[in-house]
Amino acid sequence: MKRAVALLIWASVIGVVAGVFLDVATFLVARYGPEAGSYSYRGNGALAVPFGLGPAILAGAWVALVLRYRGFARWKEIGLAAGLVNIFLLLVSVLLLVLFNSAAYGVSTAMTFAILVWMIIAPVVAAFVPAPAKRDEPRELPGHVGAGALVAVVLVLAFFAAEAVLAPGS
């Protein structure tokens, strides 16, 4: 029971830090973001930050939780790698728009869809990867599921709370 509570506390802390980070990053991109030719990430273009990095954070957290529950020793590193896949997709999408302007809009939109799909598929794939040898430690499924839900909810709430202090459009 103590482990489940600690897991939920860590999920809350990660959600708060991630939500505030997303708001600050969105503010900075809205103000100073990249622009080239006819396309700009300033203003509404800054929505790429929460809609790109948010799923990356959730994909990484959810993969890490699935692998932790299943007994993988390197669950943190693999979770981070899962999040980095989404960040890579986001950066490629931004780079395409900056380099090729509106000609790359369709590809960039497809990359955004791929970011959202990866957020869902990555934890499912992690659930089916062959697990290492069985552990003797008890596993707390409700704690892991609760932590996965909690990190998502707290991230969104922290983002909106931080937005009240530092709104991207201000």
CSV table of C-alpha atoms in Angstrom, one decimal:
chain,number,residue,atom,x,y,z
A,1,MET,CA,0.0,0.0,0.0
A,2,LYS,CA,2.9,2.4,0.8
A,3,ARG,CA,4.3,1.8,-2.7
A,4,ALA,CA,1.1,2.6,-4.4
A,5,VAL,CA,0.8,5.9,-2.4
A,6,ALA,CA,4.4,6.8,-3.2
A,7,LEU,CA,3.7,6.0,-6.9
A,8,LEU,CA,0.6,8.3,-6.8
A,9,ILE,CA,2.6,11.1,-5.2
A,10,TRP,CA,5.3,10.8,-7.8
A,11,ALA,CA,2.7,10.8,-10.6
A,12,SER,CA,1.2,14.0,-9.1
A,13,VAL,CA,4.6,15.7,-8.9
A,14,ILE,CA,5.5,14.8,-12.4
A,15,GLY,CA,2.1,16.0,-13.6
A,16,VAL,CA,2.5,19.4,-11.9
A,17,VAL,CA,6.1,19.9,-13.2
A,18,ALA,CA,5.1,18.8,-16.7
A,19,GLY,CA,2.0,21.0,-16.8
A,20,VAL,CA,3.9,24.1,-15.6
A,21,PHE,CA,6.7,23.3,-18.1
A,22,LEU,CA,4.2,23.0,-20.9
A,23,ASP,CA,2.7,26.4,-20.1
A,24,VAL,CA,6.1,28.2,-19.9
A,25,ALA,CA,7.2,26.6,-23.1
A,26,THR,CA,3.9,27.5,-24.8
A,27,PHE,CA,4.3,31.1,-23.6
A,28,LEU,CA,7.8,31.3,-24.9
A,29,VAL,CA,6.9,29.9,-28.3
A,30,ALA,CA,3.9,32.2,-28.5
A,31,ARG,CA,6.1,35.2,-27.9
A,32,TYR,CA,9.3,34.3,-29.6
A,33,GLY,CA,8.6,31.1,-31.5
A,34,PRO,CA,10.1,30.1,-34.8
A,35,GLU,CA,8.7,31.5,-38.0
A,36,ALA,CA,9.7,31.3,-41.6
A,37,GLY,CA,8.1,32.6,-44.7
A,38,SER,CA,4.3,32.3,-44.4
A,39,TYR,CA,4.2,30.1,-41.4
A,40,SER,CA,4.8,31.1,-37.7
A,41,TYR,CA,4.6,29.3,-34.4
A,42,ARG,CA,3.9,32.6,-32.7
A,43,GLY,CA,0.4,33.2,-31.3
A,44,ASN,CA,-2.0,30.2,-32.1
A,45,GLY,CA,0.9,28.3,-33.6
A,46,ALA,CA,2.2,27.8,-30.1
A,47,LEU,CA,-0.5,25.3,-29.6
A,48,ALA,CA,1.9,22.8,-31.1
A,49,VAL,CA,3.7,22.8,-27.8
A,50,PRO,CA,1.0,21.4,-25.6
A,51,PHE,CA,-0.5,19.2,-28.4
A,52,GLY,CA,3.0,17.9,-29.3
A,53,LEU,CA,4.9,17.8,-26.0
A,54,GLY,CA,1.9,16.8,-23.9
A,55,PRO,CA,1.4,13.5,-25.7
A,56,ALA,CA,5.1,12.9,-25.6
A,57,ILE,CA,5.1,13.3,-21.8
A,58,LEU,CA,2.1,11.0,-21.4
A,59,ALA,CA,3.5,8.4,-23.8
A,60,GLY,CA,6.8,8.3,-21.8
A,61,ALA,CA,5.0,8.2,-18.4
A,62,TRP,CA,2.5,5.5,-19.5
A,63,VAL,CA,5.2,3.3,-21.0
A,64,ALA,CA,7.3,3.7,-17.9
A,65,LEU,CA,4.4,2.7,-15.7
A,66,VAL,CA,3.5,-0.3,-17.8
A,67,LEU,CA,7.1,-1.6,-17.8
A,68,ARG,CA,7.6,-0.8,-14.1
A,69,TYR,CA,4.5,-2.9,-13.3
A,70,ARG,CA,5.8,-5.7,-15.5
A,71,GLY,CA,9.1,-5.8,-13.7
A,72,PHE,CA,11.5,-4.3,-16.3
A,73,ALA,CA,14.7,-3.0,-14.7
A,74,ARG,CA,15.2,-0.2,-17.3
A,75,TRP,CA,11.6,1.1,-17.2
A,76,LYS,CA,12.7,4.7,-16.7
A,77,GLU,CA,15.0,4.7,-19.7
A,78,ILE,CA,12.6,3.0,-22.0
A,79,GLY,CA,9.8,5.4,-20.9
A,80,LEU,CA,12.0,8.3,-21.7
A,81,ALA,CA,12.8,6.8,-25.1
A,82,ALA,CA,9.1,6.4,-25.8
A,83,GLY,CA,8.6,10.1,-25.0
A,84,LEU,CA,11.6,11.1,-27.2
A,85,VAL,CA,10.0,9.4,-30.2
A,86,ASN,CA,7.1,11.8,-30.0
A,87,ILE,CA,9.5,14.8,-29.5
A,88,PHE,CA,11.4,13.7,-32.6
A,89,LEU,CA,8.1,13.5,-34.6
A,90,LEU,CA,7.2,17.0,-33.3
A,91,LEU,CA,10.6,18.4,-34.2
A,92,VAL,CA,10.4,16.9,-37.7
A,93,SER,CA,7.0,18.4,-38.2
A,94,VAL,CA,8.2,21.9,-37.1
A,95,LEU,CA,11.3,21.6,-39.2
A,96,LEU,CA,9.2,20.7,-42.3
A,97,LEU,CA,7.0,23.7,-41.9
A,98,VAL,CA,9.8,26.1,-41.2
A,99,LEU,CA,11.8,24.8,-44.2
A,100,PHE,CA,9.0,24.3,-46.8
A,101,ASN,CA,6.3,26.6,-45.5
A,102,SER,CA,2.7,25.7,-46.5
A,103,ALA,CA,3.9,23.1,-49.0
A,104,ALA,CA,4.6,20.7,-46.0
A,105,TYR,CA,1.4,21.4,-44.2
A,106,GLY,CA,-0.2,18.0,-45.1
A,107,VAL,CA,2.9,16.1,-44.0
A,108,SER,CA,3.0,18.1,-40.8
A,109,THR,CA,-0.6,17.4,-40.1
A,110,ALA,CA,0.0,13.7,-40.6
A,111,MET,CA,3.0,13.9,-38.2
A,112,THR,CA,0.7,15.5,-35.6
A,113,PHE,CA,-1.7,12.5,-36.0
A,114,ALA,CA,1.2,10.1,-35.6
A,115,ILE,CA,2.1,11.9,-32.3
A,116,LEU,CA,-1.3,11.2,-31.0
A,117,VAL,CA,-1.3,7.6,-32.2
A,118,TRP,CA,2.1,6.9,-30.7
A,119,MET,CA,0.8,8.2,-27.3
A,120,ILE,CA,-1.8,5.4,-27.4
A,121,ILE,CA,0.2,2.6,-29.1
A,122,ALA,CA,3.4,2.9,-27.1
A,123,PRO,CA,2.0,1.7,-23.8
A,124,VAL,CA,0.1,-1.1,-25.6
A,125,VAL,CA,3.3,-2.3,-27.2
A,126,ALA,CA,5.0,-2.1,-23.8
A,127,ALA,CA,2.3,-4.3,-22.4
A,128,PHE,CA,3.1,-7.1,-25.0
A,129,VAL,CA,6.9,-7.0,-24.9
A,130,PRO,CA,8.1,-10.2,-23.4
A,131,ALA,CA,8.7,-9.6,-19.7
A,132,PRO,CA,11.9,-10.5,-17.8
A,133,ALA,CA,11.9,-13.3,-15.2
A,134,LYS,CA,9.2,-13.1,-12.6
A,135,ARG,CA,9.9,-10.9,-9.6
A,136,ASP,CA,9.1,-11.8,-6.0
A,137,GLU,CA,7.9,-8.3,-5.2
A,138,PRO,CA,4.2,-7.8,-5.1
A,139,ARG,CA,2.7,-5.7,-8.0
A,140,GLU,CA,0.1,-3.2,-7.4
A,141,LEU,CA,-2.0,-2.9,-10.5
A,142,PRO,CA,-4.5,-0.3,-9.1
A,143,GLY,CA,-1.6,1.9,-8.1
A,144,HIS,CA,-0.1,1.8,-11.5
A,145,VAL,CA,-3.4,2.4,-13.3
A,146,GLY,CA,-4.2,5.2,-10.9
A,147,ALA,CA,-0.8,6.8,-11.4
A,148,GLY,CA,-1.3,6.7,-15.2
A,149,ALA,CA,-4.6,8.5,-14.9
A,150,LEU,CA,-3.4,10.9,-12.3
A,151,VAL,CA,-0.4,12.0,-14.2
A,152,ALA,CA,-2.7,12.9,-17.2
A,153,VAL,CA,-5.3,14.7,-15.1
A,154,VAL,CA,-2.7,16.6,-13.0
A,155,LEU,CA,-0.7,17.6,-16.1
A,156,VAL,CA,-3.8,19.2,-17.7
A,157,LEU,CA,-4.9,20.9,-14.4
A,158,ALA,CA,-1.4,22.2,-13.8
A,159,PHE,CA,-1.2,23.5,-17.3
A,160,PHE,CA,-4.4,25.4,-16.9
A,161,ALA,CA,-3.5,26.7,-13.5
A,162,ALA,CA,-0.1,27.9,-14.7
A,163,GLU,CA,-1.9,29.5,-17.7
A,164,ALA,CA,-3.9,31.7,-15.2
A,165,VAL,CA,-0.5,33.1,-14.0
A,166,LEU,CA,1.4,33.1,-17.3
A,167,ALA,CA,-1.0,33.0,-20.2
A,168,PRO,CA,0.6,32.4,-23.6
A,169,GLY,CA,-1.4,35.2,-25.2
A,170,SER,CA,-0.5,37.8,-22.6
